[in-house]
Coordinates of C-alpha atoms in Angstrom, one line a residue:
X1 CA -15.6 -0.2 12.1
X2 CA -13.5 -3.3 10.7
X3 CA -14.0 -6.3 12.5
X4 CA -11.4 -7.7 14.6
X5 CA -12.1 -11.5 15.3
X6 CA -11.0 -14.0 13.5
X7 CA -7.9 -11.7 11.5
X8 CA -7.0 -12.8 8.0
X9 CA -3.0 -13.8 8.6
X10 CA -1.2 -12.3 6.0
X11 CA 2.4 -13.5 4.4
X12 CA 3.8 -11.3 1.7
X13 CA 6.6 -13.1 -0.9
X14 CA 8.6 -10.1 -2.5
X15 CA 10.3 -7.0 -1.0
X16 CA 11.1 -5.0 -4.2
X17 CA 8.1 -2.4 -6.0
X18 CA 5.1 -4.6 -5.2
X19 CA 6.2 -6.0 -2.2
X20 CA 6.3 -2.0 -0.8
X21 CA 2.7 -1.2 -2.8
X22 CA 1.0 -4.2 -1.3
X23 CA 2.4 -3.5 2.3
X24 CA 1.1 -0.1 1.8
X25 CA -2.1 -1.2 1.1
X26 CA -2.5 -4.3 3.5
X27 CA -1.8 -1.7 6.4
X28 CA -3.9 1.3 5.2
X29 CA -7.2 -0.7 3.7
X30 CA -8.7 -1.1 7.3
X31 CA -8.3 2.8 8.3
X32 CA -10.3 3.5 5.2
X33 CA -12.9 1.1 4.5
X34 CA -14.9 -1.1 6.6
X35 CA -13.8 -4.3 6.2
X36 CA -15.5 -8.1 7.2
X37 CA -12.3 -9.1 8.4
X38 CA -9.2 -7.4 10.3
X39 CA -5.9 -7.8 9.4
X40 CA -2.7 -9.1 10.6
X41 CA 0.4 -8.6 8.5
X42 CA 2.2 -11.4 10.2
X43 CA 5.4 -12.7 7.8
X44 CA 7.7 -11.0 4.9
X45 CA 9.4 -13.1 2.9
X46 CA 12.5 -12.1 0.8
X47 CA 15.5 -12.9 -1.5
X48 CA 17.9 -11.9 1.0
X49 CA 18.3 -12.3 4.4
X50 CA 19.8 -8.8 5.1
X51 CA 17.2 -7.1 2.4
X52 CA 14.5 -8.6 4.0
X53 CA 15.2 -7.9 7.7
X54 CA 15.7 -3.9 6.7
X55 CA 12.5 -4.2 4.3
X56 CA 10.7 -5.5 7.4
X57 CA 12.1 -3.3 10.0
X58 CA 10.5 -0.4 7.6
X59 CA 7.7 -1.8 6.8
X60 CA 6.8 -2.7 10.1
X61 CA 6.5 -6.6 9.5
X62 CA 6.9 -8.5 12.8
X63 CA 8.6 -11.7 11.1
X64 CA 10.9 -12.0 8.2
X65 CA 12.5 -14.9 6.2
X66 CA 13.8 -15.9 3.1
X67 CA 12.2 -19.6 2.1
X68 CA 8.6 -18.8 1.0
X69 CA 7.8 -22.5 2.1
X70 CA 7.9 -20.7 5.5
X71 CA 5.0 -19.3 4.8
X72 CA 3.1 -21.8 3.1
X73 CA 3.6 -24.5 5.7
X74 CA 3.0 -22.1 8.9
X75 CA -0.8 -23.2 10.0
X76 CA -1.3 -19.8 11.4
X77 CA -0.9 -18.4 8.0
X78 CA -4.3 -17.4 6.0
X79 CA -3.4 -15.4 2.9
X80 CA -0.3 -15.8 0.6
X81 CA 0.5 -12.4 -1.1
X82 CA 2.7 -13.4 -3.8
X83 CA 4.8 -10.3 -5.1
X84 CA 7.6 -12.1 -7.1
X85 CA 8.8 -12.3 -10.8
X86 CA 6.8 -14.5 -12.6
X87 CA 8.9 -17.4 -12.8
X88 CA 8.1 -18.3 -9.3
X89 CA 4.7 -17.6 -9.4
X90 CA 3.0 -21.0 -10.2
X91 CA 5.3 -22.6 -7.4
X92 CA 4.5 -21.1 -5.0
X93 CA 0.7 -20.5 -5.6
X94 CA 0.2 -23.9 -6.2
X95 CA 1.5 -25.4 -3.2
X96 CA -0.4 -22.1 -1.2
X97 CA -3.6 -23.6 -2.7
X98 CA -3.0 -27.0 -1.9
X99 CA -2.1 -26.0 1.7
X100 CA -5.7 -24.2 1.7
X101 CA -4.2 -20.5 1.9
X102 CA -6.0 -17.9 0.1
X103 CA -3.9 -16.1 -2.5
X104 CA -3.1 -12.9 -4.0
X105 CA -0.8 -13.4 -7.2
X106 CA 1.1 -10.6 -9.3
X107 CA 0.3 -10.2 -12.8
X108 CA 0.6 -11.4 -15.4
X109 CA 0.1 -14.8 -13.6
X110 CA 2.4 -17.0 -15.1
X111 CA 5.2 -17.1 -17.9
X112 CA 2.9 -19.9 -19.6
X113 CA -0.3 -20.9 -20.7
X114 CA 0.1 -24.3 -19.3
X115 CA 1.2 -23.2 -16.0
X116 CA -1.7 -20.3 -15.8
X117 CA -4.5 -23.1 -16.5
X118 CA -2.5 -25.5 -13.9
X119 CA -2.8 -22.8 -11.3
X120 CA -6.9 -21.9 -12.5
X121 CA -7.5 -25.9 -11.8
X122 CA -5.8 -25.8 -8.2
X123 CA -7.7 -22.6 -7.5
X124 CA -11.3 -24.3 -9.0
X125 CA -10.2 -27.0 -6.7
X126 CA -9.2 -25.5 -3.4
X127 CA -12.2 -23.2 -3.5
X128 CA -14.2 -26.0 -3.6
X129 CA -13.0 -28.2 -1.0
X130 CA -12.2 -25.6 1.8
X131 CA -13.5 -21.8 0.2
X132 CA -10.6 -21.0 -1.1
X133 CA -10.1 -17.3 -2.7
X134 CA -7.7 -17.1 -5.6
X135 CA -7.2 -13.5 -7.4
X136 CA -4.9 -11.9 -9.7
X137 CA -3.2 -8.2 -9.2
X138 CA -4.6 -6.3 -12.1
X139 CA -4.8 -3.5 -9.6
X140 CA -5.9 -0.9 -12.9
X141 CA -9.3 -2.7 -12.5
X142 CA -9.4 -0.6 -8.9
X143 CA -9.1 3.1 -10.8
X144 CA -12.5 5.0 -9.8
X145 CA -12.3 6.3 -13.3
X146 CA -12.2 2.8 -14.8
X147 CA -14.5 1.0 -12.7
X148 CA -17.4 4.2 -13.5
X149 CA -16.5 3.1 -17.1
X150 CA -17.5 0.3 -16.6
X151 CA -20.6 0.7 -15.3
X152 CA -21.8 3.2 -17.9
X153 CA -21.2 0.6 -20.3
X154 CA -22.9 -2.1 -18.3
X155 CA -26.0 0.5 -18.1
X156 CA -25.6 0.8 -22.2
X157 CA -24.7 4.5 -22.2
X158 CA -22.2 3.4 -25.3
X159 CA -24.6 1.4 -26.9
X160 CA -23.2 -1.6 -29.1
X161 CA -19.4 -1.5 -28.5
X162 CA -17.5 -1.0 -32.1
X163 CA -14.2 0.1 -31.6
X164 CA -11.5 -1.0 -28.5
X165 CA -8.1 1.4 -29.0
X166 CA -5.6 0.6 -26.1
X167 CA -2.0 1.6 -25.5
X168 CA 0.5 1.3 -22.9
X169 CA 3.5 3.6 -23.0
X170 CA 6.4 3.6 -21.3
X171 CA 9.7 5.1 -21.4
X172 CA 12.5 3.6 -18.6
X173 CA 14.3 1.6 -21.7
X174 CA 14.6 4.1 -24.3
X175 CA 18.1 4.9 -23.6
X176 CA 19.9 1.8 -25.2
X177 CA 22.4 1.7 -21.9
X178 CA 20.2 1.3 -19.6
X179 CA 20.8 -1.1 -17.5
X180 CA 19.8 -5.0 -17.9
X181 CA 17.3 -6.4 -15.3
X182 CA 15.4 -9.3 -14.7
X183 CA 12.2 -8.0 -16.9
X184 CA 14.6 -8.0 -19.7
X185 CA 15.3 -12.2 -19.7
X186 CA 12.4 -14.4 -21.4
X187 CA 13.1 -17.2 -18.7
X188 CA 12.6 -15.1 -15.7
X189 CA 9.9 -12.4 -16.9
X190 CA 8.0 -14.7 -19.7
X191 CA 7.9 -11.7 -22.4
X192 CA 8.8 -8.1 -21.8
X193 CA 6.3 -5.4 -22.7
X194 CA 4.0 -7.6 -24.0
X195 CA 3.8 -9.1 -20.7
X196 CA 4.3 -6.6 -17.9
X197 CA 2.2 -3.7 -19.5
X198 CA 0.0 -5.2 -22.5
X199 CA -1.3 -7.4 -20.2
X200 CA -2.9 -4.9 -18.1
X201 CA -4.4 -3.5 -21.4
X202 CA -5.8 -6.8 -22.6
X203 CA -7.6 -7.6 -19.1
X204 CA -9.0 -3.3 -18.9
X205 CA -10.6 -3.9 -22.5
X206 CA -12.1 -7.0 -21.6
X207 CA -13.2 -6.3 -18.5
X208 CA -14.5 -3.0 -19.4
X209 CA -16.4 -4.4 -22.8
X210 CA -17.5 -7.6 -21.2
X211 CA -16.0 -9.3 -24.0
X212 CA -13.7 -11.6 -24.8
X213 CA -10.5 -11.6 -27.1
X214 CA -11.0 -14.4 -29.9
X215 CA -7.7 -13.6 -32.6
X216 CA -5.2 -11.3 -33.2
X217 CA -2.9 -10.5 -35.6
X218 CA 0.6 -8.8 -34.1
X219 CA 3.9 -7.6 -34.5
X220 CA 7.1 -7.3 -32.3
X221 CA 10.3 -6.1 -32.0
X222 CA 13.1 -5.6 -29.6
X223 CA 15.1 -2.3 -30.7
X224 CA 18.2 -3.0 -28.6
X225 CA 19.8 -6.5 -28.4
X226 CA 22.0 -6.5 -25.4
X227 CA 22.1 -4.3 -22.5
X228 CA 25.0 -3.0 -19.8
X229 CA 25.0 -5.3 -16.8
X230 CA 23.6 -3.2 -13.9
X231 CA 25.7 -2.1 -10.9
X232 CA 22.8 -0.3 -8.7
X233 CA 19.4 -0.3 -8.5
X234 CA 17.2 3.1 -9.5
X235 CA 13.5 2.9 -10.2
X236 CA 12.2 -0.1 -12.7
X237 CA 16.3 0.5 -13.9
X238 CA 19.1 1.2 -12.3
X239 CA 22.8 2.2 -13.3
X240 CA 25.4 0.6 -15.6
X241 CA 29.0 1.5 -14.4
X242 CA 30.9 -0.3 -17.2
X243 CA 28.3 -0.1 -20.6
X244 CA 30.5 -2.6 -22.5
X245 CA 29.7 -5.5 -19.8
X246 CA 26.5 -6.3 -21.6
X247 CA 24.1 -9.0 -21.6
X248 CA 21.4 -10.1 -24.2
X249 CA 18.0 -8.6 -24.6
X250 CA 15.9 -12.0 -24.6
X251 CA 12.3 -10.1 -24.5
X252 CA 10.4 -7.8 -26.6
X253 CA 10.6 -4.0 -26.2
X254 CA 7.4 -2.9 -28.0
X255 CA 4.3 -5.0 -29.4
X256 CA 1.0 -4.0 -31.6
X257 CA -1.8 -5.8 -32.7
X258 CA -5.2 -6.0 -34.1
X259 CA -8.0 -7.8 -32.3
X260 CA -11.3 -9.3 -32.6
X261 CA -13.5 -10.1 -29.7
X262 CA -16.3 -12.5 -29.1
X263 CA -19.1 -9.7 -29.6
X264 CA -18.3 -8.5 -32.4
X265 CA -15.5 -5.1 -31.6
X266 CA -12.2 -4.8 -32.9
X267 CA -9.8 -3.6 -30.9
X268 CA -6.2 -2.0 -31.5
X269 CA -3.4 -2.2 -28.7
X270 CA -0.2 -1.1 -28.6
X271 CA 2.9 -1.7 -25.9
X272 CA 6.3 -0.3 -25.4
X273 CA 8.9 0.3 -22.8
X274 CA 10.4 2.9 -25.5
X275 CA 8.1 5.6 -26.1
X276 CA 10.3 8.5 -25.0
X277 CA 8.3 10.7 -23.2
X278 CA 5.7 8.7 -22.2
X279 CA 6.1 7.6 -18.4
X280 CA 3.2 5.6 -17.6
X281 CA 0.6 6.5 -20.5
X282 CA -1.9 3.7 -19.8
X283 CA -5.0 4.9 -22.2
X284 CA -8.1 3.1 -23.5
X285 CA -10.9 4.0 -25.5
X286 CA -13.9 2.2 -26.3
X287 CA -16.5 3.6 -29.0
X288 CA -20.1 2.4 -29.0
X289 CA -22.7 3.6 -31.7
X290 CA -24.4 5.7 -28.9
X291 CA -21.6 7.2 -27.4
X292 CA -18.1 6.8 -26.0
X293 CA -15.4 6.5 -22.7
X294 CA -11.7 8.1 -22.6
X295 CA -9.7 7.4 -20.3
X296 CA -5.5 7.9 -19.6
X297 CA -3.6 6.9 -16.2
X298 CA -1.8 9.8 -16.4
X299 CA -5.1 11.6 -15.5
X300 CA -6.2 9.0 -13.5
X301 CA -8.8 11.0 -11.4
X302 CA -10.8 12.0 -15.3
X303 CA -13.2 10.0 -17.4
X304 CA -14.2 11.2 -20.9
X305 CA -17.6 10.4 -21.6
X306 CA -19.2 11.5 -25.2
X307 CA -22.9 11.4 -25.6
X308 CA -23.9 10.7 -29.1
X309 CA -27.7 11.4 -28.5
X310 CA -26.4 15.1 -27.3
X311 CA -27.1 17.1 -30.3
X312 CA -26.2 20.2 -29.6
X313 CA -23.4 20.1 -27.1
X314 CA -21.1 17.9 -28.8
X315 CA -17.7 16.7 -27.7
X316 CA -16.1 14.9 -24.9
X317 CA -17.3 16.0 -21.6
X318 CA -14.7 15.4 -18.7
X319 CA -15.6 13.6 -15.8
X320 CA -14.0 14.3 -12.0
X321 CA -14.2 10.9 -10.8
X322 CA -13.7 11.8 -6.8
X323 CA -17.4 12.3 -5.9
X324 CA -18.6 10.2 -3.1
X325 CA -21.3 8.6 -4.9
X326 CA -18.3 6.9 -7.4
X327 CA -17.0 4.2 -7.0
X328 CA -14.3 4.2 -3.9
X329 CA -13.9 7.3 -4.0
X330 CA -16.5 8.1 -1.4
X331 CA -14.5 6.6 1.5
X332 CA -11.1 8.8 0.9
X333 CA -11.3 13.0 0.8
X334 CA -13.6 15.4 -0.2
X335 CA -14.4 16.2 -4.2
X336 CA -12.5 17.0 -6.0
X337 CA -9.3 16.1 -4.2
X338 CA -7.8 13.3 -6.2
X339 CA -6.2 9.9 -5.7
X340 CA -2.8 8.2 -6.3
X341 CA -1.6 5.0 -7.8
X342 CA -0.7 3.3 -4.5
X343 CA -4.8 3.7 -3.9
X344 CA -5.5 1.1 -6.6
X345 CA -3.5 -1.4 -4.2
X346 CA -5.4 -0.3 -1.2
X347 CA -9.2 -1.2 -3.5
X348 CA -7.4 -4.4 -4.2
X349 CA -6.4 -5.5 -0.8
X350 CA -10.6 -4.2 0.1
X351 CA -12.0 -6.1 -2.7
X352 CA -9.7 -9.2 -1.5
X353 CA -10.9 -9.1 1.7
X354 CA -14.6 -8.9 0.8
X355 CA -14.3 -12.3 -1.3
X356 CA -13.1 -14.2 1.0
X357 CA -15.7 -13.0 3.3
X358 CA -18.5 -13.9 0.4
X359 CA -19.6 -10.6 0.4
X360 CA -18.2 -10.0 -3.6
X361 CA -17.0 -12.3 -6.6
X362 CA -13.3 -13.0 -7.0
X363 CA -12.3 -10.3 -9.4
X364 CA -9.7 -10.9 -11.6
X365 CA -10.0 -14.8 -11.1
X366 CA -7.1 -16.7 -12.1
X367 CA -9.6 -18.1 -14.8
X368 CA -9.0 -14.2 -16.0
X369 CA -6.2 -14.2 -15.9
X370 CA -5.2 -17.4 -18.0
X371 CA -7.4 -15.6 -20.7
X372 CA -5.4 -12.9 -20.8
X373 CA -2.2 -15.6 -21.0
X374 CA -3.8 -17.1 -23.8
X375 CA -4.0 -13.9 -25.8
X376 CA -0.5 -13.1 -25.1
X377 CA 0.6 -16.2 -26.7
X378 CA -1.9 -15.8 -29.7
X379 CA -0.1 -12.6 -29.6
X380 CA 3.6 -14.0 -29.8
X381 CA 2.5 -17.2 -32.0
X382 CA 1.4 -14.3 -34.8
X383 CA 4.3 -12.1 -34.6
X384 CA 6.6 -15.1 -35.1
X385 CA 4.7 -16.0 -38.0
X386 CA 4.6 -12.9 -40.5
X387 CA 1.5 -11.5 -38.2
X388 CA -1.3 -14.1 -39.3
X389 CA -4.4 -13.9 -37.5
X390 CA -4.0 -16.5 -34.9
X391 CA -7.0 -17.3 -32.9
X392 CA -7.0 -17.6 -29.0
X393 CA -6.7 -20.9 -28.0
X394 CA -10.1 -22.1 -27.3
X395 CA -11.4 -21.9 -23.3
X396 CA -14.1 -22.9 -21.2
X397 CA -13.3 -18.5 -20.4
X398 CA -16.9 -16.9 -18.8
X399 CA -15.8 -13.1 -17.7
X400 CA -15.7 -13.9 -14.1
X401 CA -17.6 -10.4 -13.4
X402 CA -19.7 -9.9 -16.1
X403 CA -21.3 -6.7 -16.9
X404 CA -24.4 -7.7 -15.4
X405 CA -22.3 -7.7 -11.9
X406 CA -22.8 -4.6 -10.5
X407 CA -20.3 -3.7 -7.2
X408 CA -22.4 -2.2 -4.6
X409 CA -21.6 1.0 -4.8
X410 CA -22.5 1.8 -1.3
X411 CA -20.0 -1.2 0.0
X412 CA -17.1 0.4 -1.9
X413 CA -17.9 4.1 -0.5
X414 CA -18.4 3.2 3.4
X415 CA -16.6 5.7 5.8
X416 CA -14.8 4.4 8.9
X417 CA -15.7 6.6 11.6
X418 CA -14.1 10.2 11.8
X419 CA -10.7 8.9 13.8
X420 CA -10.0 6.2 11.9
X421 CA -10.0 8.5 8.8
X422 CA -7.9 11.1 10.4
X423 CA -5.2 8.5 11.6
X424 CA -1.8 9.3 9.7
X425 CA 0.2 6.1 9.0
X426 CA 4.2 7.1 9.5
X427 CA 5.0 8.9 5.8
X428 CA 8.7 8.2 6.8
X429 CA 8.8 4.3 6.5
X430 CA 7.0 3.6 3.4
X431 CA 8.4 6.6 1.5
X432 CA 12.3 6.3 2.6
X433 CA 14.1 5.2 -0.3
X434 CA 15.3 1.3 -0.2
X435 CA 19.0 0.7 -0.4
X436 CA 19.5 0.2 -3.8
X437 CA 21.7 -2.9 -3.8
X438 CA 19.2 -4.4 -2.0
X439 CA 15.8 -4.3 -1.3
X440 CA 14.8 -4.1 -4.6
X441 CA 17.2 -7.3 -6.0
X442 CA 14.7 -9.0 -6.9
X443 CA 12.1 -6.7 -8.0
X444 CA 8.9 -8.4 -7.7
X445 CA 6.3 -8.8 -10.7
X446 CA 5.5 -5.9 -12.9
X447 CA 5.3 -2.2 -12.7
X448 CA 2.3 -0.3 -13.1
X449 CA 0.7 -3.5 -11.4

């Protein structure tokens, strides 16, 4: 069972996508798993005052407010959760670290590579003066698909890594009048697909290689200049009830580039917001000289795994990654019953927990994360200059869970005891639709988080 002394406080800033997927997993992570530490969600934070209170009258938060200083300053306060666009996110995790709060930031981390290394400093410092955990949300890290991946390669069952080939496809803004949002303005969101979607593709291929990006050469574009100003709130978009009360496009809409990484693979990636069709296509592929891994979010529960030394049997074999001996997987249903996305939040909030017990590393660090900052700007840098191969600007960077790592697979799979695992959380409040004119004004960082 979780233990209950000593509960981690949580305060969670952001009451629009995120803000619901982390709430969903702060509340269901302690049915599931065993956990070193219970927890309290104790404070929600939000834009508006009215938002918020509804948002936390749903979501079952006791307390609600709208200055995230609240939370920060508020000694009974362990954990800031910080679920916001990303111009706010070095504020407010700085001044979270400095107040000795452990924190839980939103990729990507920051809109800069100077304020991603200022918040890695604050975190080296805070964990060193009072323990201080620090962690950014690449939540695709959690997939059980992705994380077996990753320990095939870490066994060598790939061999010598040749080839990375990554894409993120997405199709919200293919219709030119959809509606403007705040992911759509450099100054709030930093970049635009490069940003909310490659950057979960640069930290997979790192992770999952155990190597490091080192130049790139890239290409941009944004395909449509200005958008309709946005009356109501649907989805990641919304609706545009006058289409000739537009405002300008300041981000990028697609991005591809070539990359080379420290051990020797060159990698391929590819981003876009406008790849009609394609909902959430998050795919990777990494080739080895002794075999290969396949894998594509929209068949999240599957791993492709080729064996080169298989001479007969050739081909891909596919791989039902909900056995109980793979990772997470173990603690949710029987085989072959699969997971969902809001189950990557849940291994994130688990994982969390378990470093600031001691028990793990801190995985993504926000020392991760600023490598995956500094690509993105290698990235931009080359595409505003004729796509040279610009080099990653050079970094003390050390994957912070390197391949030798290995999760303890037992850990990740532990069952509660039978009536934990057959309590039912209230479907109605998480899944009832938010108003759209309000909880979701200020969607917080990312989709696919």
């Amino acid at each position: 069972m979780t233990t209950t002394t000593s509960p981690l406080r949580i305060a969670l800033i952001g009451t629009g996508f995120m803000g619901r997927m982390h709430t969903q997993a702060w509340r269901t992570a302690p049915h599931f798993f065993d956990l070193p530490r219970a927890l309290q969600r104790a404070l929600l934070i939000g834009h508006r005052a009215d938002a918020t209170a509804e948002a936390a009258a749903r979501w079952e938060w006791p307390e609600h407010g709208v200055d995230w200083r609240e939370a920060v300053e508020r000694d009974d306060i362990d954990v800031i959760d910080i679920c916001t666009p990303g111009d706010t996110h070095a504020e407010i995790a700085l001044a979270a670290l400095a107040a000795g709060k452990h924190v839980l930031c939103e990729k990507p981390l920051a809109n800069s590579v100077a304020e991603a290394q200022e918040m890695t400093d604050a975190a080296a410092a805070a964990s060193v003066r009072s323990g201080v955990v620090a962690m950014c949300g690449f939540s695709y890290r959690r997939t059980p698909a992705l994380t077996l991946a990753r320990r095939l390669i870490a066994e060598g069952r790939i061999g010598e890594i040749r080839h990375v080939r990554a894409q993120y496809l997405q199709d919200w803004l293919s219709d030119p009048d959809s509606p403007h949002t705040w992911r759509l303005d450099r100054d709030r969101a930093g970049s635009g697909a490069l940003g909310d979607i490659g950057a979960h593709s640069v930290d997979t291929a790192q992770w999952l290689a155990g190597q490091a990006i080192t130049a790139v050469s890239a290409t941009m574009r944004t395909f449509v200049a200005s958008r309709p100003r946005r009356s109501s709130v649907e989805g990641l978009g919304g609706v545009a009830a006058d289409t000739t009360d537009r405002l300008p496009v300041t981000v990028d809409d697609a991005a591809a580039f070539t990359a080379h990484f420290d051990g020797g693979a060159l990698g391929v990636f590819e981003a876009t917001r406008m790849a009609t069709g394609r909902r959430n296509a998050n795919r990777i592929e990494i080739n080895g000289d002794r075999g290969a891994i396949a894998f594509d979010f929209e068949r999240m529960n599957e791993l492709e795994v080729y064996d080169a030394a298989a001479d007969v049997a050739q081909g891909f074999r596919r791989v039902q990654v909900t056995e109980a001996q793979h990772p997470y997987a173990g603690a949710w249903w029987p085989a072959g019953h699969g997971l969902g996305y809001e189950h990557l939040f849940v291994h994130q909030a688990v994982d969390f927990v378990r470093a600031v017990a001691g028990e793990i590393p801190v995985s993504p660090s926000f020392a991760d994360a600023t490598q995956v900052q500094r690509v993105l700007a290698a990235v931009e840098q080359s595409a505003a200059h004729d796509s040279i191969l610009t080099p990653v600007a050079a970094t003390a960077f050390r994957l912070a869970s390197s391949l030798n790592e290995r999760d303890d697979a037992s850990s990740l799979n532990e069952r509660d005891d039978a009536s934990s695992l057959n309590e039912r959380d209230d479907a109605s409040s998480l899944n009832e639709r938010d108003d759209a004119s309000s909880l979701n004004e200020r969607d917080e960082e990312g989709i696919p988080a």
